[in-house]
Tab-separated table of C-alpha atoms and ligand atoms in Angstrom:
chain	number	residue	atom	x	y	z
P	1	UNK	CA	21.039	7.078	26.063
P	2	UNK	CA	18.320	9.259	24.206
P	3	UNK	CA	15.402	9.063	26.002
P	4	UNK	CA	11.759	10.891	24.227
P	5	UNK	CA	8.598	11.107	26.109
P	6	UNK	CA	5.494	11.546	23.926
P	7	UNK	CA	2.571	12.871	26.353
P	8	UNK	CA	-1.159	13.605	26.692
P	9	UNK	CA	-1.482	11.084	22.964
P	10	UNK	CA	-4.267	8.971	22.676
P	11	UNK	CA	-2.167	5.967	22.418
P	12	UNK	CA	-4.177	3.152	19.833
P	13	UNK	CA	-2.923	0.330	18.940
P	14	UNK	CA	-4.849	-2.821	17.878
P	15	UNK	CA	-1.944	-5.167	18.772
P	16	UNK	CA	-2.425	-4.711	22.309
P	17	UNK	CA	-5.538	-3.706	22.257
P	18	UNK	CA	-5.166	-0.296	23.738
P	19	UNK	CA	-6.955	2.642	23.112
P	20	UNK	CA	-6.438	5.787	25.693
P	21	UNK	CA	-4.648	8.573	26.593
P	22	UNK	CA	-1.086	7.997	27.512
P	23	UNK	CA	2.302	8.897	27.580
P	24	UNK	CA	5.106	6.836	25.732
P	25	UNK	CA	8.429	6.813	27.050
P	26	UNK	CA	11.275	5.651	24.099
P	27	UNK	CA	14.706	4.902	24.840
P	28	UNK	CA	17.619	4.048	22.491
P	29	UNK	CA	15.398	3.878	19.505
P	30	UNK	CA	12.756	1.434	21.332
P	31	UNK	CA	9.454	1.596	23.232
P	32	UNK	CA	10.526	1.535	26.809
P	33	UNK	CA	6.988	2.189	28.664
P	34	UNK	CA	3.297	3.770	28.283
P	35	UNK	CA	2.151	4.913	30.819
P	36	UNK	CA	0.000	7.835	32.690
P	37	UNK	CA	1.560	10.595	34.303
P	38	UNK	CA	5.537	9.310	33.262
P	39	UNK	CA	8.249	11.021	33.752
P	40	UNK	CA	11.876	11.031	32.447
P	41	UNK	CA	15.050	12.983	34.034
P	42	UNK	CA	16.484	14.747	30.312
P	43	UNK	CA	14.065	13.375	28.149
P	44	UNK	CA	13.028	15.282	24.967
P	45	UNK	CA	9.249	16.016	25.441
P	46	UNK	CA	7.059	15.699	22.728
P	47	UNK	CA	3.268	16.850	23.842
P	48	UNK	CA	0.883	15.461	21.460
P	49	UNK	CA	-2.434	16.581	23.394
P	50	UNK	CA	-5.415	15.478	21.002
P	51	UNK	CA	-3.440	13.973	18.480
P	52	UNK	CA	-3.635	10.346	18.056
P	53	UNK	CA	-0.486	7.921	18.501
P	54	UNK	CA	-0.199	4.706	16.614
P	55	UNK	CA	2.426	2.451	14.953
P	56	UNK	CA	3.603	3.643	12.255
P	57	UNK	CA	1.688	2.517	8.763
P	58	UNK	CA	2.945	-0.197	6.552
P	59	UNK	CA	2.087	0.064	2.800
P	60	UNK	CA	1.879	-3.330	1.259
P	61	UNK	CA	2.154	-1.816	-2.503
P	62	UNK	CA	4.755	1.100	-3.102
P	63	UNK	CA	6.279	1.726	-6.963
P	64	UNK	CA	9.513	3.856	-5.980
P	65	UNK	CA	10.757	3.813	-9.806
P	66	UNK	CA	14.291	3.284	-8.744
P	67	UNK	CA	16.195	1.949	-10.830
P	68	UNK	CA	15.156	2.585	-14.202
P	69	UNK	CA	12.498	5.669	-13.602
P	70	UNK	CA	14.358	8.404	-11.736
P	71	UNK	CA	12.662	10.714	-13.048
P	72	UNK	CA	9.752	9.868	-11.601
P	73	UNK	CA	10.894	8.560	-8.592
P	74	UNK	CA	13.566	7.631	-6.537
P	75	UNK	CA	14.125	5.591	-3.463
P	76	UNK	CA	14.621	8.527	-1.373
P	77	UNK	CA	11.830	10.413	-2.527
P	78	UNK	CA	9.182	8.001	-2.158
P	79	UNK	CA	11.072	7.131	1.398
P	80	UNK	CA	10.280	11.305	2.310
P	81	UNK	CA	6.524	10.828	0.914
P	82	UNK	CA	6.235	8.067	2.923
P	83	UNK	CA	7.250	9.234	6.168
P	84	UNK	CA	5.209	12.380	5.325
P	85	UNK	CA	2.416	10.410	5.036
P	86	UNK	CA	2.982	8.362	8.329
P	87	UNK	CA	4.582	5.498	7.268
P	88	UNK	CA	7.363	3.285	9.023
P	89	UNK	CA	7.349	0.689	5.964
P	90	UNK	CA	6.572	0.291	2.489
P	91	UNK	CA	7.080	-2.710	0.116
P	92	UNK	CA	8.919	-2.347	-3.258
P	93	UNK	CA	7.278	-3.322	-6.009
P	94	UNK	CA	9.415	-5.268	-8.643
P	95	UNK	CA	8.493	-3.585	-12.020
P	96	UNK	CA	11.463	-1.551	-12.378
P	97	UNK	CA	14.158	-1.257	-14.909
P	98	UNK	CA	15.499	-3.719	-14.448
P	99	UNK	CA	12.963	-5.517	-13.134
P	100	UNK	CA	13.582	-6.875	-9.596
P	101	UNK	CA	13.827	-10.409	-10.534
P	102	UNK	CA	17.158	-11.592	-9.249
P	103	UNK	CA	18.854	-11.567	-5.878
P	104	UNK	CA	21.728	-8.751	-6.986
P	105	UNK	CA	18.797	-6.301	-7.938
P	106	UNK	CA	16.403	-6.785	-4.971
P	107	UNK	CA	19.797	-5.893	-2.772
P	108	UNK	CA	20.379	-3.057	-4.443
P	109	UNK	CA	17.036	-1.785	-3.507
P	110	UNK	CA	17.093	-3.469	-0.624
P	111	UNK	CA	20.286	-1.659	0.120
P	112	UNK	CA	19.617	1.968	-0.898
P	113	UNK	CA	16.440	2.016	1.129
P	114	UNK	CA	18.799	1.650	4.466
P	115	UNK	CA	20.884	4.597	3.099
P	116	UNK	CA	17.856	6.871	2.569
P	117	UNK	CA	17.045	5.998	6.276
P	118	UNK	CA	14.086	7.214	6.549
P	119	UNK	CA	11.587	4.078	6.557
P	120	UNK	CA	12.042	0.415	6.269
P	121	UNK	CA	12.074	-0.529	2.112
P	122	UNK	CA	11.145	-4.041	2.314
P	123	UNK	CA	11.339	-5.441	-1.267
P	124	UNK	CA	8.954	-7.652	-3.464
P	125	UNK	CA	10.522	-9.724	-6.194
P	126	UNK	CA	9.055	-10.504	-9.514
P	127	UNK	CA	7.393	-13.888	-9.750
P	128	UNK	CA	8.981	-14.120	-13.566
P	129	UNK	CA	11.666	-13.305	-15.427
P	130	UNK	CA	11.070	-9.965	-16.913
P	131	UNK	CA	7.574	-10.007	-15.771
P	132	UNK	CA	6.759	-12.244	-18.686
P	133	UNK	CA	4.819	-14.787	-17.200
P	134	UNK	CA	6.994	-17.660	-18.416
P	135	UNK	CA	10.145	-18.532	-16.610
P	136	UNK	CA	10.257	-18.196	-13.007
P	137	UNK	CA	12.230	-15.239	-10.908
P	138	UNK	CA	14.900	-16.134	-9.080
P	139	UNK	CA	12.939	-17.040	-6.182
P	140	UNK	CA	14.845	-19.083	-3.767
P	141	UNK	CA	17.547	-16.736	-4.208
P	142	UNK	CA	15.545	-13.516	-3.478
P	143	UNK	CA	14.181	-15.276	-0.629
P	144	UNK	CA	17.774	-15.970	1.071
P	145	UNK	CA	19.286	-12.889	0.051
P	146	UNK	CA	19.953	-10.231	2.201
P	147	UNK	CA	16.682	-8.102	1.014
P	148	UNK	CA	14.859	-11.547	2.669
P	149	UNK	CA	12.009	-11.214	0.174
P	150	UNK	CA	8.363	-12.702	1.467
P	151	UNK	CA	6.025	-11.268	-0.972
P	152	UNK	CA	6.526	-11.954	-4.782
P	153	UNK	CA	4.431	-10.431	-7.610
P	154	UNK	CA	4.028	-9.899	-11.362
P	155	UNK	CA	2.369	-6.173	-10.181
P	156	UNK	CA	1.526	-4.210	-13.347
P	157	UNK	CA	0.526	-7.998	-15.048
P	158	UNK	CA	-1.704	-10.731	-13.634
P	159	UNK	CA	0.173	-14.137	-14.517
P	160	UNK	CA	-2.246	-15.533	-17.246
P	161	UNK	CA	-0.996	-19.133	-17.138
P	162	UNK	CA	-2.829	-21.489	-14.978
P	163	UNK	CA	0.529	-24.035	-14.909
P	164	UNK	CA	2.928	-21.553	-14.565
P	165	UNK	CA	1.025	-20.148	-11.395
P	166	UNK	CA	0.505	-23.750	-9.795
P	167	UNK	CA	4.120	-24.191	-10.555
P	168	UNK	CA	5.469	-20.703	-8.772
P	169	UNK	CA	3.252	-21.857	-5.848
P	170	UNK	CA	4.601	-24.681	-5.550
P	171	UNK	CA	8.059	-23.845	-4.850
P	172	UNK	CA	6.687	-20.698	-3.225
P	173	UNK	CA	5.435	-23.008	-0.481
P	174	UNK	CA	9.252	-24.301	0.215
P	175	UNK	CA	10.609	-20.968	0.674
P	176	UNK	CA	7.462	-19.834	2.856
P	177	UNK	CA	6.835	-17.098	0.173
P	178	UNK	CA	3.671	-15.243	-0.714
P	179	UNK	CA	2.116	-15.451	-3.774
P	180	UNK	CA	0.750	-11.904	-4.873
P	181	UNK	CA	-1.347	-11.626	-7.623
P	182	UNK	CA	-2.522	-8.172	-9.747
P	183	UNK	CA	-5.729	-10.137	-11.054
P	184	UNK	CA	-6.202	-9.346	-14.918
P	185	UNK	CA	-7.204	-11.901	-17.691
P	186	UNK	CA	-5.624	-10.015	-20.296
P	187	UNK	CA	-7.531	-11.912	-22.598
P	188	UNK	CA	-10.771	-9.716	-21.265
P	189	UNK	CA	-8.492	-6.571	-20.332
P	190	UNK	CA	-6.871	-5.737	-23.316
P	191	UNK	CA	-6.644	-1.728	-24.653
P	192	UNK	CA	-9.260	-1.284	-21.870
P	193	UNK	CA	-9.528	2.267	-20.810
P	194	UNK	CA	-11.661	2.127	-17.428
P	195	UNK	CA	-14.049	-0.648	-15.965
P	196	UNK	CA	-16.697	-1.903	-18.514
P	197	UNK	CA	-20.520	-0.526	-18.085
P	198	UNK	CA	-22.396	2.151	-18.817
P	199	UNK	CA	-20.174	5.176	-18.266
P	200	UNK	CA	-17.696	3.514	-20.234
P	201	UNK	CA	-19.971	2.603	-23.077
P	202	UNK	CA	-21.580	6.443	-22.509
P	203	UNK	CA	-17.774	8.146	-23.126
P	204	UNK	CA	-16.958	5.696	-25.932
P	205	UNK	CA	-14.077	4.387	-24.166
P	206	UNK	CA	-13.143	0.692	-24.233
P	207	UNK	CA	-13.853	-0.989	-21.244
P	208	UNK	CA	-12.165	-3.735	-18.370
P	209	UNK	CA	-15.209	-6.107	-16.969
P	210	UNK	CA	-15.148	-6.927	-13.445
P	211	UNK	CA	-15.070	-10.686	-14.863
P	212	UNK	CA	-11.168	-9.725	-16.038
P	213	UNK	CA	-10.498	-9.153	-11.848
P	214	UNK	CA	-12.511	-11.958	-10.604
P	215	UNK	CA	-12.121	-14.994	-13.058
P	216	UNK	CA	-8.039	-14.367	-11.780
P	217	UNK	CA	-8.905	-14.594	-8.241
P	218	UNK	CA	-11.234	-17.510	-8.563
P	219	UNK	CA	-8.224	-19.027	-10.163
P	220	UNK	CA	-5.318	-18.008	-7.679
P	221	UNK	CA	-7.795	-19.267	-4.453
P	222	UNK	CA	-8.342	-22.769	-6.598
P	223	UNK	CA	-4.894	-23.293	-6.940
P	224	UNK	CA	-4.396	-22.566	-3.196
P	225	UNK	CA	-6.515	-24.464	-2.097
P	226	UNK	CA	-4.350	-27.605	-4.612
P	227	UNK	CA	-1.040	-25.960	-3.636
P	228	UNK	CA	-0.955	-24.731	0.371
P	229	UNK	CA	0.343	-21.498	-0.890
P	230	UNK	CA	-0.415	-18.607	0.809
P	231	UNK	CA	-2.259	-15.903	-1.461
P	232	UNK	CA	-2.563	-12.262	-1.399
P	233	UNK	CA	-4.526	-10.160	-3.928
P	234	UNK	CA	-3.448	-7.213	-4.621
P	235	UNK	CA	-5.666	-3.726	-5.015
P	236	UNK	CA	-9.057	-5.980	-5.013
P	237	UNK	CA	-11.607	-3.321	-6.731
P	238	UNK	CA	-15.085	-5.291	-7.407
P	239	UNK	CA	-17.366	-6.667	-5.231
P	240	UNK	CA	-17.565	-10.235	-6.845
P	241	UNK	CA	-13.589	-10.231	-5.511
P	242	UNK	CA	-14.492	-9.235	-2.303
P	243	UNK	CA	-17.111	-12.113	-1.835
P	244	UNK	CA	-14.560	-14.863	-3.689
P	245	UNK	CA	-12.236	-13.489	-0.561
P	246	UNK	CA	-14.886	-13.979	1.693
P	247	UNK	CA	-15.683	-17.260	0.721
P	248	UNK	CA	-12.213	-18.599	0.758
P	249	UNK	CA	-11.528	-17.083	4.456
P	250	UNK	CA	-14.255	-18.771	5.832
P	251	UNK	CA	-13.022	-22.520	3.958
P	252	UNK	CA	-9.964	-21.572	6.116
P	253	UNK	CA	-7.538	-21.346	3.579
P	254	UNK	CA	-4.510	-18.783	3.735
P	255	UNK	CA	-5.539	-15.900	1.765
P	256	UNK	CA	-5.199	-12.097	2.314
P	257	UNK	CA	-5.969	-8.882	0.137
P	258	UNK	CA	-5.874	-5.226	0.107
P	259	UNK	CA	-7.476	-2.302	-1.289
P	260	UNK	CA	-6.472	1.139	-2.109
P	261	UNK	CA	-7.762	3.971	-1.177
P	262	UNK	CA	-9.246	5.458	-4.587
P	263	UNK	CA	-11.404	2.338	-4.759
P	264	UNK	CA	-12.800	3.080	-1.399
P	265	UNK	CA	-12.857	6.945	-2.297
P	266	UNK	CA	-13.874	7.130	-5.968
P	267	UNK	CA	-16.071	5.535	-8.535
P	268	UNK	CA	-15.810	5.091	-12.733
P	269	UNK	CA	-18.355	8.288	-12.577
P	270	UNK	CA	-14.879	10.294	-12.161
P	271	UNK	CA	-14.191	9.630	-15.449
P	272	UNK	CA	-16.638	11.645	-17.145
P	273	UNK	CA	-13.940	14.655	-17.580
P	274	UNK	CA	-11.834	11.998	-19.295
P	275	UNK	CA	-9.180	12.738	-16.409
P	276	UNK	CA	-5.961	11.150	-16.983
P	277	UNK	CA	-5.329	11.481	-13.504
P	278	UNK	CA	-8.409	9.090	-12.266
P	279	UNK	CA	-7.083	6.344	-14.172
P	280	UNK	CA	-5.650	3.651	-12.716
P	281	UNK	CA	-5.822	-0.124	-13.178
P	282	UNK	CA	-7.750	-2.093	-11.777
P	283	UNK	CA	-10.268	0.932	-13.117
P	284	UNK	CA	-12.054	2.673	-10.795
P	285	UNK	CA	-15.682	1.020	-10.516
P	286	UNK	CA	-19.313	1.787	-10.155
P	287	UNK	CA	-20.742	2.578	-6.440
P	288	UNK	CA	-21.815	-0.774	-5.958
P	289	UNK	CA	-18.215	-2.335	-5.745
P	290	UNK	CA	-17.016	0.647	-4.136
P	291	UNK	CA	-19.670	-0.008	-1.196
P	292	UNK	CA	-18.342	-3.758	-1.378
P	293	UNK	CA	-14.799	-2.564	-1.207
P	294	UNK	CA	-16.051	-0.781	2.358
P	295	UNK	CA	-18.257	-3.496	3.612
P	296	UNK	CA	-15.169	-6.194	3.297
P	297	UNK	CA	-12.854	-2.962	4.833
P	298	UNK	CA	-15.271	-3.282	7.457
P	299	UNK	CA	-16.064	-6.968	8.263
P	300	UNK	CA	-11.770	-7.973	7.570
P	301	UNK	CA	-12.419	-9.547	4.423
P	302	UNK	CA	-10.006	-6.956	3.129
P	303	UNK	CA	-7.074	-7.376	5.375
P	304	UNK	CA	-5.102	-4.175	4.685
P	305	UNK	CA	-5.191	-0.690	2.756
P	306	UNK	CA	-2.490	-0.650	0.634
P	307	UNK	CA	-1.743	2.517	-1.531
P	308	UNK	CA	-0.527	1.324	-4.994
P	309	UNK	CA	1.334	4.546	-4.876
P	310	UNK	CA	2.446	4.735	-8.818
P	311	UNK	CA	4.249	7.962	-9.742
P	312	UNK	CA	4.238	8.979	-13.232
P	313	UNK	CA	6.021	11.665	-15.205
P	314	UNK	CA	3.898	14.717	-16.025
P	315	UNK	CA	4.634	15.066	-20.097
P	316	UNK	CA	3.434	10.948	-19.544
P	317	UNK	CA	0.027	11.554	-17.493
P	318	UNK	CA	-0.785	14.885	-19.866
P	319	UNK	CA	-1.921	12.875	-22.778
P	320	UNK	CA	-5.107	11.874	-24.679
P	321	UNK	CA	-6.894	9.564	-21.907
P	322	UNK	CA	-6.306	6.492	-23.994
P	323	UNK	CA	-2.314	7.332	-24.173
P	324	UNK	CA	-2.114	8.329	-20.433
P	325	UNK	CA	-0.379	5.414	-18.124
P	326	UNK	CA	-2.576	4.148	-15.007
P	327	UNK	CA	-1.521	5.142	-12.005
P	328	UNK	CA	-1.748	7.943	-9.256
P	329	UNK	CA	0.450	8.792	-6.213
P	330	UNK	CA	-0.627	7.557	-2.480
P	331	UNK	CA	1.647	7.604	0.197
P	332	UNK	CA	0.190	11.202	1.474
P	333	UNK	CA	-3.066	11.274	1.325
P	334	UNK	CA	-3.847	7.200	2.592
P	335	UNK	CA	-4.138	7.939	6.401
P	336	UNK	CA	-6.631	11.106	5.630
P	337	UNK	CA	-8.462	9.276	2.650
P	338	UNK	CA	-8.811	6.584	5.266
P	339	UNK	CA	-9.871	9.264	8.245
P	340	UNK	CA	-12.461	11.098	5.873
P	341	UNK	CA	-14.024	8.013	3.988
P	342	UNK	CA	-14.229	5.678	6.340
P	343	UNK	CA	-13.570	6.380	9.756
P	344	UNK	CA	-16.255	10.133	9.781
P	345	UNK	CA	-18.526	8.415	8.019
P	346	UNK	CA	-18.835	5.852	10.866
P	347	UNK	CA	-17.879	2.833	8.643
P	348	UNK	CA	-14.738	2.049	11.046
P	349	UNK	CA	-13.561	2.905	14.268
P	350	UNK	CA	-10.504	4.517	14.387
P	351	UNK	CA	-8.388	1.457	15.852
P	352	UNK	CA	-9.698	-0.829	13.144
P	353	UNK	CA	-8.500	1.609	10.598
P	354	UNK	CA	-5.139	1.328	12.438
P	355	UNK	CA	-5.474	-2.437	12.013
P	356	UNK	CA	-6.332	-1.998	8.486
P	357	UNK	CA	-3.255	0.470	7.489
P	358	UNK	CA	-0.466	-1.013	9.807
P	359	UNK	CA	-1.129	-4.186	12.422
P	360	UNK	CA	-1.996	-6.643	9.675
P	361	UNK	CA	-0.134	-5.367	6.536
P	362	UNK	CA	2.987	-5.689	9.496
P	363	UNK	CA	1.632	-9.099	9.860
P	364	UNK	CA	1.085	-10.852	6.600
P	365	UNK	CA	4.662	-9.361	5.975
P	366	UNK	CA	5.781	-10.596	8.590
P	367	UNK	CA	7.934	-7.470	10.003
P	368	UNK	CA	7.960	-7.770	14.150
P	369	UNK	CA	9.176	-4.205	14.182
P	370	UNK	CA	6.349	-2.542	12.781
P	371	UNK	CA	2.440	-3.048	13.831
P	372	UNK	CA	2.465	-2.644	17.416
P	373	UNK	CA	3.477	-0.444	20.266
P	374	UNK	CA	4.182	-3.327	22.727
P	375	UNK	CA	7.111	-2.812	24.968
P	376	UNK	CA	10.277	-3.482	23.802
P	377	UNK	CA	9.418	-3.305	20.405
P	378	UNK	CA	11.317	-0.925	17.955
P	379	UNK	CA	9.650	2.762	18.262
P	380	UNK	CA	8.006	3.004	14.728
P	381	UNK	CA	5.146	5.209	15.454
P	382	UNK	CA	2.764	7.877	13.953
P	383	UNK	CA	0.965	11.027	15.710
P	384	UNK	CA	-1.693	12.393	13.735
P	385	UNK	CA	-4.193	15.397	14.586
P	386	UNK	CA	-7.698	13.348	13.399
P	387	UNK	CA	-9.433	16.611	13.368
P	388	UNK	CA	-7.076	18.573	11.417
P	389	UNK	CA	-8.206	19.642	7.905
P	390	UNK	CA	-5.742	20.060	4.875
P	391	UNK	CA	-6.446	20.633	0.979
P	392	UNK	CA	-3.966	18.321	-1.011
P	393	UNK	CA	-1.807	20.628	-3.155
P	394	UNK	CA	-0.109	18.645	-5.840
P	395	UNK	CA	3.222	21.195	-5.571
P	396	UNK	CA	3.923	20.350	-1.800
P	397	UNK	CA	3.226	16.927	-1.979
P	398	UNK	CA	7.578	15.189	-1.325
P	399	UNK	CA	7.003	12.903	-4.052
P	400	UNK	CA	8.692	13.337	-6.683
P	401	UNK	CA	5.530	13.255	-8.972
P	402	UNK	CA	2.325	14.488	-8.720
P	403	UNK	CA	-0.327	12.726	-10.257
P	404	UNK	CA	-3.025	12.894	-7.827
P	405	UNK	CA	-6.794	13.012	-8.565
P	406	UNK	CA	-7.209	14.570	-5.311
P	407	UNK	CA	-5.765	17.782	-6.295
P	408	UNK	CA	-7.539	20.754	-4.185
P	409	UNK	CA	-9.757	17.726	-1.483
P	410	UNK	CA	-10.029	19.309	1.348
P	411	UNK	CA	-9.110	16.238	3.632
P	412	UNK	CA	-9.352	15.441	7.548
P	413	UNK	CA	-6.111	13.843	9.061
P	414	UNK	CA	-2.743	15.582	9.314
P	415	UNK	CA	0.675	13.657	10.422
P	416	UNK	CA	2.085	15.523	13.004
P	417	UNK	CA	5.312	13.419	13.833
P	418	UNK	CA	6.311	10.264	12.360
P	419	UNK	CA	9.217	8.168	14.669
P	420	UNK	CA	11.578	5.539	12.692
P	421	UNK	CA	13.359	3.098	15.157
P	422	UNK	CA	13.368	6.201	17.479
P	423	UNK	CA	14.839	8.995	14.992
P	424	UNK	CA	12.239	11.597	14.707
P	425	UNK	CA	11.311	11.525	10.546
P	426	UNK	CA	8.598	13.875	10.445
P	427	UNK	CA	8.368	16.862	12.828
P	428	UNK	CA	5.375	19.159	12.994
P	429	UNK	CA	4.014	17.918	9.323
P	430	UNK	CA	7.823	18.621	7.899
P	431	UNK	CA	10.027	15.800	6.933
P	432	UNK	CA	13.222	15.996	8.984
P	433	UNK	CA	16.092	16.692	6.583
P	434	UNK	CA	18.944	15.219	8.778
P	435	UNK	CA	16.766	11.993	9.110
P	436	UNK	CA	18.111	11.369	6.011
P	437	UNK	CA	22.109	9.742	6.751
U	1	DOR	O1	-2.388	1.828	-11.934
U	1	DOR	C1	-1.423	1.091	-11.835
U	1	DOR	N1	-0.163	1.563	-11.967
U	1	DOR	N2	-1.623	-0.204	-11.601
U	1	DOR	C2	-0.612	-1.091	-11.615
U	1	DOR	O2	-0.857	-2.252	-11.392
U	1	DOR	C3	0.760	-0.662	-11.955
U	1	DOR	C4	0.953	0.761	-11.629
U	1	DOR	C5	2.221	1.350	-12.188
U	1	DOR	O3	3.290	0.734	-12.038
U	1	DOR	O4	2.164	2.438	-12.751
């Protein structure tokens, strides 16, 4: 019996509606009791005074790289940035080499995320073969495998035919899948170098409208509507997304989204040093759909924060702007992107940012152990100092790459400790080597 006894945290945690200082007691890997004032004969104490206790973060959208891009990344190293970051599970997106389109693939993933041990791997699977957009994935058989996949995406490519989408949602719907979409008419995309307006026509670069996002969405939440599939969009970025969203929560039909944190952080004005490392796709965008991108954060249009953590090689990302790949890296700077943009500035309280980064990403993927502290439940958890202040250096970040555009932010929001089924994965801000089995 290994008993731990976190004390003096403030214990939040959406699912049950709690929010106050407390002690949690966890036995044999699970959440035995919170409490005031508990005490355990043996236990290990942890004393978290001021820090902030929560379940542990889910990230809907994770590249790991692995297999194909192990240079990059690898299913271990994005499990360590991760747990650094205060996450308990992140979801595998499919375009790898090879792409994660068939059942033996999405085990293998599936199946080296266990090993690494440090956080659950839960795996997407492509929607079509090769990403292509014209036969479909193995679907039924990723679904029944034992990776169990819920959540299936063309990520990297929005699916540009209207047929071949109905027809993925339809059979979707039998195998209670989710239908993810990365929203890009490619028709309207194509060679674009950031979003479309007047920075873009300012630095001569070629641009991606908003209309390339939204004329997808409108699309996916038609078809539906026609199909009874449920619909998530993936790293929604303008605000005429956010309202389509809007609109088709309150007709009552099944669809989710997320957004990233450099869409709630930055706008296409970062581009003016031709960065490489502040482009991404969908493109950063002006203030105004940044300030939508908050506002739907803030009344649940936007169900979860979702990193689209995309490592990419250095050699790859030090290149001419046009000949740079989109992409940055997430997992360890979401929680204190989320602390310092949204939660200081007063735009959410600190348990609805919870919700935002854990309780409902848990739900819509439907993993019970994750998203809540309730009793019984398996002790996936996060303490964080909310006060603490850290400048992101590049060179200590655990993933293996380090294209971030946040490179010397001073940011509020450390991860103390991060708990995984009960092992201890993060200690005092340091990922704990032997967590890894
Ligand atoms: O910026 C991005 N990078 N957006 C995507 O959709 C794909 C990702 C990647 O895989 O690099």
């Amino acid at each position: 019996m290994s008993d731990v006894l976190i004390t003096n945290g403030r214990v939040v945690d959406p699912a049950t509606s709690l929010d106050e200082i407390a002690d949690i007691h966890l036995t044999d890997g699970s959440i035995a009791r919170i409490g005031t004032g508990l005490s355990v004969a043996g236990a290990e104490i942890v004393d978290v005074t001021g820090a902030v206790v929560a379940p542990g973060l889910v990230d809907m959208h994770t590249h790991l790289r692995e297999p194909g891009r192990e240079d990059e990344e690898t299913i271990a190293t994005a499990s360590a940035a991760a747990a650094a970051g205060g996450y308990t599970a992140i979801c595998a997106m499919p375009n790898t080499d090879p792409v994660q389109d068939s059942a033996s693939v999405v085990d293998q993933v599936w199946a080296s995320g266990r090993e690494a041990g440090l956080v659950e791997v839960v795996v997407s699977g492509a929607l079509s073969k090769g990403l292509k957009g014209e036969r479909m994935a193995d679907l039924g058989e990723m679904a029944g495998s034992a990776a169990r996949v819920r959540l299936f995406t063309d990520d990297g490519h929005g699916v540009q035919d209207a047929l071949f989408a109905r027809r993925v949602m339809e059979y979707l719907v039998s195998v209670d899948g989710i239908y993810a979409e990365h929203c890009e008419v490619e028709a309207l995309a194509a060679g674009g170098q950031m979003h479309e307006g007047e920075t873009s026509h300012r630095l001569g670069l070629r641009g991606i409208p908003a209309e390339a996002e939204e004329l997808m969405a409108a699309r996916d939440i038609a078809l539906a509507k026609m199909t009874g599939c449920r619909l998530h969009l993936l790293h929604v970025s303008t605000a005429g997304t956010v309202e389509l969203v809007r609109r088709a929560k309150s007709d009552g039909l099944h669809v989710t989204c997320e957004a990233t944190p450099h869409h709630f952080t930055l706008t296409d004005a970062t581009l003016e040093g031709y960065d490489p490392m502040c482009k991404v796709n969908p493109p950063l965008r002006p203030a105004r759909d940044r300030a939508a991108v908050i506002e739907g954060l803030k009344d649940g249009t936007i169900d979860a924060i979702a990193t689209d953590h995309a490592p990419h090689a250095q050699q790859e990302k030090d290149q001419e702007f046009s000949y740079a790949p989109p992409g940055l890296v997430g997992l360890e700077t979401a929680l204190a992107l989320t602390i310092t943009e949204l939660v200081d500035p007063g735009h959410l309280t600190l348990a609805v940012a919870v919700e935002r980064l854990s309780t409902t990403p848990a739900r819509i993927l439907g993993l019970d152990g994750h998203g809540s502290l309730a009793t019984g439940r398996p002790a996936n958890l996060v303490v964080f100092d909310p006060a603490a202040e850290w400048m992101v250096d590049p060179m200590k970040l655990r993933s293996k790459s380090r294209n971030t555009p946040f490179a010397g932010r001073t940011l509020k929001g450390k991860v103390l400790h991060t708990f995984f089924n009960g092992k201890q994965t993060v200690t005092a801000g340091e990922v704990v080597r032997g967590a890894l089995v």
